[in-house]
CSV table of C-alpha atoms in Angstrom, one decimal:
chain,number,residue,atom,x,y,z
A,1,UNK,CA,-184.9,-78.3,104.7
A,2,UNK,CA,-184.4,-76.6,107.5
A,3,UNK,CA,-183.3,-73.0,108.6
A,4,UNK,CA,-181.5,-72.3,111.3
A,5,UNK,CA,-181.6,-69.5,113.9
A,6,UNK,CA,-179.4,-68.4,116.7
A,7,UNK,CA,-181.4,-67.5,119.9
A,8,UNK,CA,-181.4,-64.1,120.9
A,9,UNK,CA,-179.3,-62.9,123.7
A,10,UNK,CA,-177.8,-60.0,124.6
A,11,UNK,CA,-175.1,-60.6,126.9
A,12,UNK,CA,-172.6,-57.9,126.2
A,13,UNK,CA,-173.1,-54.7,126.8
A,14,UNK,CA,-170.8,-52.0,129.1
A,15,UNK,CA,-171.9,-48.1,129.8
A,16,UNK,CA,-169.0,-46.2,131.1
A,17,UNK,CA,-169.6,-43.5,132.6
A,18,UNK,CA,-167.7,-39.8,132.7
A,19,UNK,CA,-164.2,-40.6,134.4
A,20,UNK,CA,-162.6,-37.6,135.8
A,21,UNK,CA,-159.0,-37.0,135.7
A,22,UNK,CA,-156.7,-37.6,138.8
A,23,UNK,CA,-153.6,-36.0,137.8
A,24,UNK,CA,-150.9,-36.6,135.4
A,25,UNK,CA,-150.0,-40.6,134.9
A,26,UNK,CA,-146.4,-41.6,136.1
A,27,UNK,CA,-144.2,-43.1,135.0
A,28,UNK,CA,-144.0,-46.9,134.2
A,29,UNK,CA,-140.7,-47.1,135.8
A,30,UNK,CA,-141.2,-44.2,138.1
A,31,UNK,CA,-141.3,-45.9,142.0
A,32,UNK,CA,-144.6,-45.2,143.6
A,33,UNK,CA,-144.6,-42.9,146.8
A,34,UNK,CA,-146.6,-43.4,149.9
A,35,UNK,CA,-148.0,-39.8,149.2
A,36,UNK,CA,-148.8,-41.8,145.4
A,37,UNK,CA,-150.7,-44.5,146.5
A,38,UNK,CA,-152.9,-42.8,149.3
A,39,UNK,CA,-153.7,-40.7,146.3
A,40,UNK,CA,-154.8,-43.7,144.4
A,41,UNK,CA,-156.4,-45.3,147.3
A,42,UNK,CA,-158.7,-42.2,147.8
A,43,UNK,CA,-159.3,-42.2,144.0
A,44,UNK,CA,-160.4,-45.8,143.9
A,45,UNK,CA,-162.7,-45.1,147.2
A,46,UNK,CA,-164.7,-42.3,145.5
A,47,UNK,CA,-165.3,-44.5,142.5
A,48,UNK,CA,-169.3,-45.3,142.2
A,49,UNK,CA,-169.4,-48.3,140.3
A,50,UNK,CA,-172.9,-50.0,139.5
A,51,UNK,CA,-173.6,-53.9,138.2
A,52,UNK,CA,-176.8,-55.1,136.0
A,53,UNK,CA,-176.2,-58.7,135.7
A,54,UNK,CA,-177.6,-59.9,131.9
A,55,UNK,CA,-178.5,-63.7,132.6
A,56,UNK,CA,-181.3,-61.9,134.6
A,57,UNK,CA,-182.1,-59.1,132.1
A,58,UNK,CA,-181.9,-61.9,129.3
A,59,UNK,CA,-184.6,-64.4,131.6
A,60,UNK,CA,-187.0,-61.5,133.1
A,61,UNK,CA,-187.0,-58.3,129.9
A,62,UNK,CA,-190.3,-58.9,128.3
A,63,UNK,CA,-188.9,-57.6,124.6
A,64,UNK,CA,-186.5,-60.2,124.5
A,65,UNK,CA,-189.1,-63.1,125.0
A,66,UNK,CA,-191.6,-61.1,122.7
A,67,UNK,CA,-188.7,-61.2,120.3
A,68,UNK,CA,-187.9,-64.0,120.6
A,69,UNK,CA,-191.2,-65.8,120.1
A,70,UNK,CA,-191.4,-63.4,116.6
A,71,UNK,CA,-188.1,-65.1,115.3
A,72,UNK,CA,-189.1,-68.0,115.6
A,73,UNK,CA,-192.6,-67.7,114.1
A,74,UNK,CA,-191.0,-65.5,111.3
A,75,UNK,CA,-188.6,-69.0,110.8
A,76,UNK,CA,-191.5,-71.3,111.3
A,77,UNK,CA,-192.8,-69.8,108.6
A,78,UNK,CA,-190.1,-69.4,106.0
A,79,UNK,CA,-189.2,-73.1,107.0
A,80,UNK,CA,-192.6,-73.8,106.1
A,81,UNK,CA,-192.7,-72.2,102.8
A,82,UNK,CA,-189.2,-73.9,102.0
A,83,UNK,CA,-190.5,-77.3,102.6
A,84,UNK,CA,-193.8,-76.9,100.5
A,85,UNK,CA,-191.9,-76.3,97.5
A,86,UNK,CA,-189.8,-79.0,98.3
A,87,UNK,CA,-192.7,-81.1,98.1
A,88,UNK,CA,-194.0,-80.1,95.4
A,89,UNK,CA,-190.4,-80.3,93.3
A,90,UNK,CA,-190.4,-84.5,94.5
A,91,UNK,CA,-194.3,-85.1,93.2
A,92,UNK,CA,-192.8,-83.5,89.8
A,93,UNK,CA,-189.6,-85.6,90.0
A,94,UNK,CA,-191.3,-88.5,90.6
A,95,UNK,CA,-193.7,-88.0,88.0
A,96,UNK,CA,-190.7,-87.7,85.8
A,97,UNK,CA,-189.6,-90.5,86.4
A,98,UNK,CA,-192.8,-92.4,85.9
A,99,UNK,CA,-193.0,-91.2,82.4
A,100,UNK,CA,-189.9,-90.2,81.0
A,101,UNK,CA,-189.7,-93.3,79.7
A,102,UNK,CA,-192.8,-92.5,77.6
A,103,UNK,CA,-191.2,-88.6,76.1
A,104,UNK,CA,-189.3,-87.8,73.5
A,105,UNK,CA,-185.7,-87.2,74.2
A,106,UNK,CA,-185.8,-83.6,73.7
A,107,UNK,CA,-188.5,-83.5,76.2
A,108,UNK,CA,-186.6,-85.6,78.7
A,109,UNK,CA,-184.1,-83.0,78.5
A,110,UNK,CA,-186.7,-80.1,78.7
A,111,UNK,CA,-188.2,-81.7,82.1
A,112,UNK,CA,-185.0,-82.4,83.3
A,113,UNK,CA,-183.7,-78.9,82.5
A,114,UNK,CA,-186.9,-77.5,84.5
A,115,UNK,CA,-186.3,-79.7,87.6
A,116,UNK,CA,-183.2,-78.2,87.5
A,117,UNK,CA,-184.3,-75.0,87.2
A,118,UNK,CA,-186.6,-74.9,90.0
A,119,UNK,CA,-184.2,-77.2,92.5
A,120,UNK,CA,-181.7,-74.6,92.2
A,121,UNK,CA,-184.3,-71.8,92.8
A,122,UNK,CA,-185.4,-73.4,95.8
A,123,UNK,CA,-181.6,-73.6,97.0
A,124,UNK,CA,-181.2,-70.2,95.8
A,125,UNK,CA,-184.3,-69.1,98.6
A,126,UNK,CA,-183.5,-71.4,101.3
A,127,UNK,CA,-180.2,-69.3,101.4
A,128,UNK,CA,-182.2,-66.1,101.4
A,129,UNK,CA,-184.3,-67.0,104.2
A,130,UNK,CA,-181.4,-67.9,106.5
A,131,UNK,CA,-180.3,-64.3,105.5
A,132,UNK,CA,-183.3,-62.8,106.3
A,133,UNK,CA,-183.6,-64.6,109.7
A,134,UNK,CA,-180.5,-63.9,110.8
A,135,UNK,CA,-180.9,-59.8,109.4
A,136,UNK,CA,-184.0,-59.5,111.4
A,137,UNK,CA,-182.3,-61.3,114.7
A,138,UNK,CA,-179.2,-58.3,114.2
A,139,UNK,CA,-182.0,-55.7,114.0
A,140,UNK,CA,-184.2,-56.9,117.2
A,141,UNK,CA,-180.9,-57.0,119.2
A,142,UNK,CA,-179.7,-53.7,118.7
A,143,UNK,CA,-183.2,-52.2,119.6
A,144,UNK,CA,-183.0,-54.5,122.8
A,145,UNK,CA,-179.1,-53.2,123.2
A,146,UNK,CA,-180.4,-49.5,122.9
A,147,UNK,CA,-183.5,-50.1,125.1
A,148,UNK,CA,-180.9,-51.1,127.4
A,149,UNK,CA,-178.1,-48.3,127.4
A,150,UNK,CA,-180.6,-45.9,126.7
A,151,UNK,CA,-182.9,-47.0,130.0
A,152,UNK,CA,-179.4,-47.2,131.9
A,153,UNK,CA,-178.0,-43.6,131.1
A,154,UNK,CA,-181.5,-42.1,132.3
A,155,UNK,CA,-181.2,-44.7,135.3
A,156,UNK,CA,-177.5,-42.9,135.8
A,157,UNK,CA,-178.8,-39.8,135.6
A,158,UNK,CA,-181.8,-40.0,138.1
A,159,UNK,CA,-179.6,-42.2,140.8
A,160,UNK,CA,-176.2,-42.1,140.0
A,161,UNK,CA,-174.0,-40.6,139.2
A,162,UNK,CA,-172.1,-44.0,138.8
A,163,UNK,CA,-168.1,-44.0,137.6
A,164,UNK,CA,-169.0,-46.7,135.6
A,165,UNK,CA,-171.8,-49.6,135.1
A,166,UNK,CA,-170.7,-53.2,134.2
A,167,UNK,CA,-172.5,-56.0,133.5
A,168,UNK,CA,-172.0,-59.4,135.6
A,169,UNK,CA,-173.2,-62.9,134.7
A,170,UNK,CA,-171.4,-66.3,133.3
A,171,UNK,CA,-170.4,-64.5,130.2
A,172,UNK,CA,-168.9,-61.0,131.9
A,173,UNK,CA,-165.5,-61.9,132.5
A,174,UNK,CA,-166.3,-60.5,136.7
A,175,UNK,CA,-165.3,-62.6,138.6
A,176,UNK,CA,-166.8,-61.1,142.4
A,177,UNK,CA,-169.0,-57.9,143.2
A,178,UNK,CA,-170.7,-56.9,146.2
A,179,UNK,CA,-174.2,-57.3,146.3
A,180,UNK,CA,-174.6,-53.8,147.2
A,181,UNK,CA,-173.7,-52.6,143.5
A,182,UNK,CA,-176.4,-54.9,141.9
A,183,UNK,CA,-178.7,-52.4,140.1
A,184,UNK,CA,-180.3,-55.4,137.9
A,185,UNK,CA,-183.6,-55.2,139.8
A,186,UNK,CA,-184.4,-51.7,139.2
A,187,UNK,CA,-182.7,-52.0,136.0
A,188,UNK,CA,-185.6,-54.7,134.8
A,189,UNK,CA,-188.2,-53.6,136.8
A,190,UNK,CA,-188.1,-49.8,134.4
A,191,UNK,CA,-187.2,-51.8,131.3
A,192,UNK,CA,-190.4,-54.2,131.5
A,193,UNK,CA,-192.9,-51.1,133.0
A,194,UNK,CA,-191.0,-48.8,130.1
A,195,UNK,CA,-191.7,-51.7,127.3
A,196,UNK,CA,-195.6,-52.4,128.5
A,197,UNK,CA,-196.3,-48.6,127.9
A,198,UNK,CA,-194.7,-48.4,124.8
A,199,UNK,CA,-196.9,-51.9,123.7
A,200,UNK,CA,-200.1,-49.8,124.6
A,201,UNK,CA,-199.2,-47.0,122.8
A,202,UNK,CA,-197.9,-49.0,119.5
């Protein structure tokens, strides 16, 4: 019996930052004026836009190894727990089996009735397990999530300010940036230097 768990990984996660507003929208069918799209052209030019790319936060962020590492000892040891009742429900099966033979009916039925009982009950907490696995893996990845945003917005704040921050990586959905918007670097270096301190002070 085993029990599953999915691997951590936060690979989602977008801060957008305060957009100002550059006039009134036109019109869908309204035709767009040379005046209209310098306008736009300057807008676009004065957005600040910032990339953290996630495969690298995921590899390099010391919480989400240590996290990691503590789902699956937490499932190594459920899993463990799960399989030593197991065991123990075949020695009394087989015993059963040895000497039912020998019982009266109405105990067969009671020893049967029992193994019942308890293989059900060990069903019932294999389930329960899996649940609390895959609770405590929704819980660790919304602290890493807010670790995160919250390290990003103070980031913003002391360097930016950016228009917006995206993330990049196989799972983004961007397609190109320019190197010279990559933030990750920074971005990991103050999560990791952020994390150790709050490990010595737990």
């Amino acid at each position: 019996m085993k029990i599953s768990v999915l691997k951590i990984s936060i690979l989602c996660f977008v801060v957008a930052g305060v957009f100002s507003a550059c006039g009134k929208k036109e019109s869908a069918t309204a035709p767009v004026s040379g005046q209209t799209a310098a306008a736009a052209g300057a807008a676009v030019s004065e957005m600040r836009i910032a990339t953290v790319n996630m495969d690298s936060i995921n590899a390099g962020f010391q919480m989400v190894a240590d996290i990691q590492a503590e789902l699956a000892r937490t499932e190594q040891r459920l899993t463990d727990d799960i399989q030593r009742q197991a065991t123990q429900f075949q020695t009394e099966y087989e015993n059963y089996l040895r000497i039912g033979a020998t019982l009266t009916l109405a105990e067969q039925r009671k020893r049967e009735s029992d193994l019942e009982q308890k293989q059900q009950e060990i069903a019932t907490l294999q389930q329960t397990y899996a649940n609390q696995i895959v609770t405590l893996q929704a819980q660790r990845m919304e602290e890493v999530s807010n670790a995160i945003l919250d390290f990003v917005r103070r980031y913003d704040a002391e360097n930016g300010p950016y228009t917006m921050v995206v993330i990049t990586g196989r799972n983004s959905g961007v397609l190109h940036s320019q190197p010279s918007m990559d933030i990750t670097r920074p971005v990991l270096e103050g999560l990791n230097r952020e994390y150790q301190e709050t490990k010595k002070n737990s």
